Short mmCIF file of C-alpha atoms and ligand atoms in Angstrom, two decimals:
data_model
loop_
_atom_site.label_atom_id
_atom_site.label_comp_id
_atom_site.label_asym_id
_atom_site.label_seq_id
_atom_site.Cartn_x
_atom_site.Cartn_y
_atom_site.Cartn_z
CA UNK A 1 -10.89 2.07 23.50
CA UNK A 2 -8.70 -0.36 21.32
CA UNK A 3 -7.37 0.88 18.23
CA UNK A 4 -9.21 -0.32 14.98
CA UNK A 5 -8.33 -1.23 11.50
CA UNK A 6 -9.66 1.75 9.40
CA UNK A 7 -11.85 0.91 6.51
CA UNK A 8 -10.27 1.35 3.03
CA UNK A 9 -11.61 4.66 1.41
CA UNK A 10 -12.42 2.80 -1.77
CA UNK A 11 -13.55 -0.70 -2.61
CA UNK A 12 -11.08 -3.66 -2.86
CA UNK A 13 -11.41 -3.64 -6.74
CA UNK A 14 -11.25 0.00 -7.15
CA UNK A 15 -7.61 0.43 -7.88
CA UNK A 16 -7.87 -1.81 -10.81
CA UNK A 17 -4.89 -3.42 -12.29
CA UNK A 18 -2.44 -1.04 -10.44
CA UNK A 19 -3.31 -2.71 -6.99
CA UNK A 20 -5.36 -5.73 -7.00
CA UNK A 21 -8.20 -6.75 -4.69
CA UNK A 22 -6.04 -9.69 -3.68
CA UNK A 23 -3.20 -7.44 -2.66
CA UNK A 24 -5.52 -5.21 -0.69
CA UNK A 25 -7.12 -7.99 1.01
CA UNK A 26 -3.62 -9.40 2.18
CA UNK A 27 -2.07 -6.06 2.78
CA UNK A 28 -4.94 -4.24 4.46
CA UNK A 29 -6.86 -7.17 5.81
CA UNK A 30 -4.00 -9.28 7.17
CA UNK A 31 -0.79 -7.30 7.42
CA UNK A 32 -2.12 -3.85 8.55
CA UNK A 33 -4.77 -5.86 10.88
CA UNK A 34 -1.86 -7.83 12.59
CA UNK A 35 -0.15 -4.34 13.48
CA UNK A 36 -3.31 -3.08 14.89
CA UNK A 37 -3.80 -6.29 17.00
CA UNK A 38 -0.30 -6.33 18.15
CA UNK A 39 -0.38 -2.64 19.10
CA UNK A 40 -3.40 -3.13 21.07
CA UNK A 41 -1.82 -6.06 22.97
CA UNK A 42 1.34 -4.22 23.64
CA UNK A 43 0.07 -0.90 24.48
CA UNK A 44 -2.33 -2.45 26.98
CA UNK A 45 0.43 -4.32 28.71
CA UNK A 46 2.60 -1.47 28.86
CA UNK A 47 0.29 0.97 30.56
CA UNK A 48 -0.71 3.06 27.40
CA UNK A 49 -4.32 2.19 27.20
CA UNK A 50 -6.15 5.43 26.63
CA UNK A 51 -3.33 7.12 24.69
CA UNK A 52 -3.72 8.13 21.24
CA UNK A 53 -1.91 6.38 18.37
CA UNK A 54 0.50 9.20 17.83
CA UNK A 55 1.16 9.28 21.67
CA UNK A 56 1.86 5.60 21.72
CA UNK A 57 4.28 5.87 18.90
CA UNK A 58 6.15 8.82 20.60
CA UNK A 59 6.08 7.02 23.97
CA UNK A 60 7.52 3.78 22.36
CA UNK A 61 10.24 5.88 20.89
CA UNK A 62 11.21 7.53 23.95
CA UNK A 63 11.30 4.32 26.05
CA UNK A 64 13.25 2.45 23.27
CA UNK A 65 10.50 0.06 23.12
CA UNK A 66 11.19 -1.45 19.64
CA UNK A 67 8.32 -4.04 19.34
CA UNK A 68 5.72 -1.24 20.42
CA UNK A 69 7.29 1.29 18.18
CA UNK A 70 7.36 -0.89 15.11
CA UNK A 71 3.70 -2.15 15.43
CA UNK A 72 2.24 1.26 16.23
CA UNK A 73 4.26 3.18 13.69
CA UNK A 74 3.06 0.63 10.98
CA UNK A 75 -0.53 1.09 12.09
CA UNK A 76 -0.10 4.84 11.54
CA UNK A 77 2.02 4.42 8.29
CA UNK A 78 -0.53 2.11 6.70
CA UNK A 79 -3.46 4.24 7.79
CA UNK A 80 -1.87 7.18 6.02
CA UNK A 81 -0.83 5.07 2.94
CA UNK A 82 -4.41 3.94 2.10
CA UNK A 83 -5.53 7.49 2.07
CA UNK A 84 -2.55 8.45 -0.26
CA UNK A 85 -4.33 6.20 -2.94
CA UNK A 86 -7.45 6.75 -5.28
CA UNK A 87 -9.02 5.02 -8.14
CA UNK A 88 -7.30 5.86 -11.56
CA UNK A 89 -8.97 8.87 -12.91
CA UNK A 90 -5.80 10.49 -14.52
CA UNK A 91 -5.42 12.62 -11.39
CA UNK A 92 -2.61 15.29 -11.22
CA UNK A 93 -1.66 17.89 -8.74
CA UNK A 94 -3.36 21.35 -9.14
CA UNK A 95 -3.30 24.76 -7.55
CA UNK A 96 -0.90 25.59 -4.83
CA UNK A 97 0.50 21.80 -4.66
CA UNK A 98 1.24 22.09 -8.31
CA UNK A 99 3.11 25.34 -8.06
CA UNK A 100 5.30 24.12 -5.14
CA UNK A 101 6.09 20.87 -7.09
CA UNK A 102 7.01 22.86 -10.17
CA UNK A 103 9.27 25.11 -8.11
CA UNK A 104 10.94 22.33 -6.22
CA UNK A 105 11.18 19.64 -8.95
CA UNK A 106 10.65 21.30 -12.22
CA UNK A 107 7.31 19.34 -13.06
CA UNK A 108 5.01 16.51 -11.52
CA UNK A 109 6.83 14.06 -13.80
CA UNK A 110 10.18 15.04 -12.36
CA UNK A 111 8.88 14.68 -8.94
CA UNK A 112 7.45 11.19 -9.70
CA UNK A 113 10.67 10.21 -11.28
CA UNK A 114 12.56 11.28 -8.10
CA UNK A 115 10.17 9.51 -5.67
CA UNK A 116 10.38 6.43 -7.83
CA UNK A 117 14.23 6.55 -7.56
CA UNK A 118 14.02 6.89 -3.84
CA UNK A 119 11.50 4.05 -3.57
CA UNK A 120 13.64 1.75 -5.85
CA UNK A 121 16.86 2.72 -4.22
CA UNK A 122 15.73 2.12 -0.65
CA UNK A 123 17.41 -0.99 0.69
CA UNK A 124 15.04 -3.67 1.89
CA UNK A 125 11.82 -2.82 3.83
CA UNK A 126 10.72 0.78 4.25
CA UNK A 127 8.55 3.71 2.96
CA UNK A 128 9.36 6.52 0.44
CA UNK A 129 8.11 9.86 1.49
CA UNK A 130 7.18 13.25 0.21
CA UNK A 131 7.29 15.46 3.24
CA UNK A 132 7.19 19.06 4.01
CA UNK A 133 10.28 20.30 5.95
CA UNK A 134 9.47 23.68 7.29
CA UNK A 135 7.97 25.27 3.94
CA UNK A 136 9.88 23.06 1.56
CA UNK A 137 8.99 19.85 -0.31
CA UNK A 138 11.60 17.11 0.36
CA UNK A 139 11.66 13.45 -0.81
CA UNK A 140 13.15 11.00 1.50
CA UNK A 141 12.87 7.45 2.87
CA UNK A 142 12.55 5.68 6.21
CA UNK A 143 13.66 2.20 7.11
CA UNK A 144 11.34 -0.60 8.37
CA UNK A 145 8.60 0.88 10.55
CA UNK A 146 10.02 4.35 11.13
CA UNK A 147 7.72 7.08 10.45
CA UNK A 148 7.41 10.97 10.05
CA UNK A 149 5.58 10.87 13.37
CA UNK A 150 8.91 10.40 14.94
CA UNK A 151 10.74 13.09 13.18
CA UNK A 152 10.11 16.83 13.97
CA UNK A 153 11.44 18.02 10.51
CA UNK A 154 8.95 15.68 8.55
CA UNK A 155 5.29 16.66 7.91
CA UNK A 156 3.87 13.88 5.88
CA UNK A 157 2.25 14.54 2.48
CA UNK A 158 2.56 11.27 0.44
CA UNK A 159 4.08 7.87 0.90
CA UNK A 160 4.64 4.67 -0.89
CA UNK A 161 5.05 1.22 1.05
CA UNK A 162 8.24 -0.46 -0.30
CA UNK A 163 7.88 -3.41 1.92
CA UNK A 164 7.87 -6.51 -0.23
CA UNK A 165 4.31 -7.43 1.02
CA UNK A 166 3.14 -4.30 -0.77
CA UNK A 167 3.87 -5.45 -4.34
CA UNK A 168 4.78 -9.12 -4.48
CA UNK A 169 1.27 -10.50 -5.52
CA UNK A 170 0.88 -7.94 -8.40
CA UNK A 171 4.42 -7.20 -9.50
CA UNK A 172 6.44 -10.14 -8.05
CA UNK A 173 9.81 -8.76 -7.26
CA UNK A 174 9.67 -5.90 -9.62
CA UNK A 175 9.70 -2.83 -7.31
CA UNK A 176 10.55 -0.31 -9.87
CA UNK A 177 7.45 -1.34 -11.96
CA UNK A 178 5.21 -1.15 -8.80
CA UNK A 179 6.55 2.31 -7.89
CA UNK A 180 6.04 3.61 -11.53
CA UNK A 181 2.34 2.29 -11.84
CA UNK A 182 1.22 3.27 -8.37
CA UNK A 183 2.72 6.75 -8.47
CA UNK A 184 1.73 7.52 -11.97
CA UNK A 185 -1.83 6.41 -11.74
CA UNK A 186 -3.37 5.89 -8.35
CA UNK A 187 -2.06 8.84 -6.14
CA UNK A 188 -4.88 10.72 -4.33
CA UNK A 189 -3.35 14.25 -5.08
CA UNK A 190 -6.25 15.90 -3.27
CA UNK A 191 -5.25 14.25 -0.05
CA UNK A 192 -1.60 15.14 -0.69
CA UNK A 193 -2.67 18.82 -1.15
CA UNK A 194 -4.88 18.71 2.06
CA UNK A 195 -1.81 17.74 3.90
CA UNK A 196 -0.03 21.07 3.06
CA UNK A 197 -1.75 22.34 6.10
CA UNK A 198 0.90 20.41 8.10
CA UNK A 199 -1.71 18.26 9.86
CA UNK A 200 -1.24 15.06 7.89
CA UNK A 201 -0.30 13.38 11.11
CA UNK A 202 -3.82 13.88 12.46
CA UNK A 203 -5.33 12.17 9.31
CA UNK A 204 -3.96 8.81 10.34
CA UNK A 205 -4.05 9.13 14.08
CA UNK A 206 -6.66 7.45 16.23
CA UNK A 207 -7.95 8.48 19.76
CA UNK A 208 -7.13 6.19 22.68
FE1 FE B 26 2.66 -2.65 4.27
#
């Protein structure tokens, strides 16, 4: 079965001024969809029909197949990213996640400041990440399509897309503003907390 574009977990207008319906329409409906379509075309040609998305990403990495890796990893990265966002309801981390954040960074605000710094400092296209590295929280970033799925020491918790297509419509070239507004207002902390079980990878996977 070919991979499909997952539906957004909220309406296109639900993220308000922080991420417009127009951004979501292009980013999800066109950019993400293109990665899905290319992954299907390439995986079929390369004898990987029937493999799950995560299996396709790992096979592409092992074979050094950059076009297949880029498209399949971007399909997974975006499928994860949409779930990291939620309508603005002044949500903040609670419970175990809040305790871990306070231990590692001092406070949620300090975590957000560090994540913003990572997102803004990442040169050119890529993704800023909060990951679980064994039992510790870690902030990092990955270049282009690279993904935690290809790194054993990275269990995904939260990501921010810092490709220009993620923010140009709403924020023009102002990546710092985009990072601050999105991280401060529309993060789905419940989803981040769920991922503390180390199974975030499965939440953006698709069967083959
Ligand atoms: Fe993107």
